[in-house]
Coordinates of C-alpha atoms and ligand atoms in Angstrom, one line a residue:
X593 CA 0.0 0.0 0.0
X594 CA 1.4 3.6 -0.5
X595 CA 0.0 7.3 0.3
X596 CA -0.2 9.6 -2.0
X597 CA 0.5 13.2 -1.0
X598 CA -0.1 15.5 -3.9
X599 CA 0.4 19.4 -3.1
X600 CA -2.4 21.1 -5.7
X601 CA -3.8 24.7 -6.5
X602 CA -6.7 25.3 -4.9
X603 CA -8.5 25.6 -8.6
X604 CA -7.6 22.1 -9.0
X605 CA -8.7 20.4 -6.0
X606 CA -12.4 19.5 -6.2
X607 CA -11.8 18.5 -9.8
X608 CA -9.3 16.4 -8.8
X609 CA -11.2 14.8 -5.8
X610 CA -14.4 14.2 -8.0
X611 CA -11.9 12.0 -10.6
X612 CA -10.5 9.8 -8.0
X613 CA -13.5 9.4 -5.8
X614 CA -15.6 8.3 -9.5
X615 CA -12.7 5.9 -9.9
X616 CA -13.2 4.6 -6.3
X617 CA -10.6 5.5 -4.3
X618 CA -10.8 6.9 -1.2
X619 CA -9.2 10.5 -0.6
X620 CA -9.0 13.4 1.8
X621 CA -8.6 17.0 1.1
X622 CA -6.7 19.3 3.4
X623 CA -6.3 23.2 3.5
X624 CA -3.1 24.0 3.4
X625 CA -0.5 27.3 2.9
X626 CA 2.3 27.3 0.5
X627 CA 5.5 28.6 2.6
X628 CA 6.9 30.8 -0.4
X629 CA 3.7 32.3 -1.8
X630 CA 1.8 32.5 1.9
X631 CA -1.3 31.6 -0.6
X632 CA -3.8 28.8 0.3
X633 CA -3.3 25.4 -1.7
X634 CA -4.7 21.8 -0.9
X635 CA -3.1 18.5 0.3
X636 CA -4.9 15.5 -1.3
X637 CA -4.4 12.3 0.7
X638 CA -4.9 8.9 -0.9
X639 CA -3.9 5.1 -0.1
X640 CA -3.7 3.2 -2.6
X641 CA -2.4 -0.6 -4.3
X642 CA 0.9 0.0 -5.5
X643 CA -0.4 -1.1 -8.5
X644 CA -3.1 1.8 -8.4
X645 CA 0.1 4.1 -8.8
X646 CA 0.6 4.7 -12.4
X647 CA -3.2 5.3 -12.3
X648 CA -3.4 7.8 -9.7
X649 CA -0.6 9.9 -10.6
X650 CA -2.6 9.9 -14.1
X651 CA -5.6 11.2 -12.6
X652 CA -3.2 14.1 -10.5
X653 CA -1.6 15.2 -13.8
X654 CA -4.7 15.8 -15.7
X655 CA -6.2 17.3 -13.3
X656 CA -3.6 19.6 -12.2
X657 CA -2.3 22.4 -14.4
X658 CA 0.4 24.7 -14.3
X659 CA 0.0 28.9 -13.9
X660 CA 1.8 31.8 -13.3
X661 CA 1.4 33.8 -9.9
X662 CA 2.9 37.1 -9.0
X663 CA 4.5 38.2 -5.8
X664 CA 6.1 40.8 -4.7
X665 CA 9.7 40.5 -4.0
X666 CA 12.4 42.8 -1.6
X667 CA 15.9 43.1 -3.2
X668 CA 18.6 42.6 -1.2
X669 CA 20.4 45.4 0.2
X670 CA 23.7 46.3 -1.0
X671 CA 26.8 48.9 0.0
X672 CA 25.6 50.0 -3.9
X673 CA 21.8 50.3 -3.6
X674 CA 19.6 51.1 -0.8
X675 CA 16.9 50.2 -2.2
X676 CA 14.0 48.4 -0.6
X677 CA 11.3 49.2 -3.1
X678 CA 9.2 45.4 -4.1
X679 CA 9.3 44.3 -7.4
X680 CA 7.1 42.0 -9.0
X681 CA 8.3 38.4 -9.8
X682 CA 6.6 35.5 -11.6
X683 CA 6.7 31.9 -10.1
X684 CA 5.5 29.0 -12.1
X685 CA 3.2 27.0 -9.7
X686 CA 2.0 23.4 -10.2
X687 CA 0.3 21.3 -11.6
X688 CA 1.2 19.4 -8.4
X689 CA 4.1 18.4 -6.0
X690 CA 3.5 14.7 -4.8
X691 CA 4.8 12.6 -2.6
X692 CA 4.5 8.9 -2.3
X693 CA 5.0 6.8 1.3
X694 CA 5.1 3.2 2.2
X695 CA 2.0 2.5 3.7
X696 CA 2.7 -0.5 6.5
X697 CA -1.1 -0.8 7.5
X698 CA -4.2 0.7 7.6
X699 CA -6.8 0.0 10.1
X700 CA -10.6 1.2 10.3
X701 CA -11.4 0.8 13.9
Ligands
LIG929 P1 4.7 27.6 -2.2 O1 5.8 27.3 -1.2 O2 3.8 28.8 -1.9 O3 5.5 27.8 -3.6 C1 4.8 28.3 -4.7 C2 5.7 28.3 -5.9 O4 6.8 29.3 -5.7 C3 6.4 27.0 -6.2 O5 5.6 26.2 -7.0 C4 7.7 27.5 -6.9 O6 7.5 27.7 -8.3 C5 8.0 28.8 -6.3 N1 8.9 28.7 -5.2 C6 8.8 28.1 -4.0 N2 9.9 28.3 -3.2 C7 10.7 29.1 -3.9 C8 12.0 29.7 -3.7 N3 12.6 29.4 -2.5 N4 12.5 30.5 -4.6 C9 11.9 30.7 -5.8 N5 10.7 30.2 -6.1 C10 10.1 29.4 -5.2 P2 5.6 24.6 -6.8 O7 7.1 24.1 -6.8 O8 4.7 24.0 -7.8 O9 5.1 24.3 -5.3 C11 3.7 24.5 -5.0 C12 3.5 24.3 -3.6 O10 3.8 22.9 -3.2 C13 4.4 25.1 -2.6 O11 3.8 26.4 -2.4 C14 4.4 24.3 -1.4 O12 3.2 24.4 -0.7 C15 4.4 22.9 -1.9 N6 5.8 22.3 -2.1 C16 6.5 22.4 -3.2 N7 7.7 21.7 -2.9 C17 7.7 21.3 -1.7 C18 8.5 20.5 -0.9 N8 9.8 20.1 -1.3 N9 8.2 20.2 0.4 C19 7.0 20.6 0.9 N10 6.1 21.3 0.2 C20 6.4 21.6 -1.1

């Protein structure tokens, strides 16, 4: 058995529980806060066959796209520049950052 950990967009979540529920498996959705952006995103949970893997991840990647989000960024200060005035970046985020445990049992009690 493995977990599946899968990091999505927000955008992308209920689309992406609907698919795997309708293909039966079972799957938990979490709020969650990316660290770099401070933005919300979701944590999708899911334990699986290992031989459900190739599947699942599937199901992630079409469900999960890629965009670009801006956030303002603080340059560094230097002997050469005082400046402290934000610029704007762009960060590529997505479709989805997963990660995929041993499972070594799972009980319903
Ligand atoms: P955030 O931490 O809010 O990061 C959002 C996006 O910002 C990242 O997209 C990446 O493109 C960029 N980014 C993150 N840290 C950066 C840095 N130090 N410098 C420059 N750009 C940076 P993704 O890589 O697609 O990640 C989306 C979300 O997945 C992340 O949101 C975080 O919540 C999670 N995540 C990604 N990698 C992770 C990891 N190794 N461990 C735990 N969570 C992770």
């Amino acid at each position: 058995m493995l977990l599946i950990l899968a990091i999505v967009q927000n955008q992308d979540a209920g689309g992406l529980l609907d698919s795997l529920i309708a293909r039966d498996y079972r799957a938990t959705r979490i709020q969650t806060v990316g660290g770099f952006l401070q933005e919300g995103n979701a944590t999708v949970l899911a334990v699986i066959e290992n031989r459900q893997l190739a599947d699942a991840l599937g199901i992630i990647q079409a469900n999960c796209h890629t965009r670009q989000h801006h956030v303002n960024a603080i340059p560094a200060l230097s002997e050469a520049s005082m400046l402290t005035t934000p610029y704007p970046i762009e960060v590529e985020v997505g479709g989805a950052t997963v990660f995929v445990f041993d499972v070594v049992r799972l009980e319903r009690i």
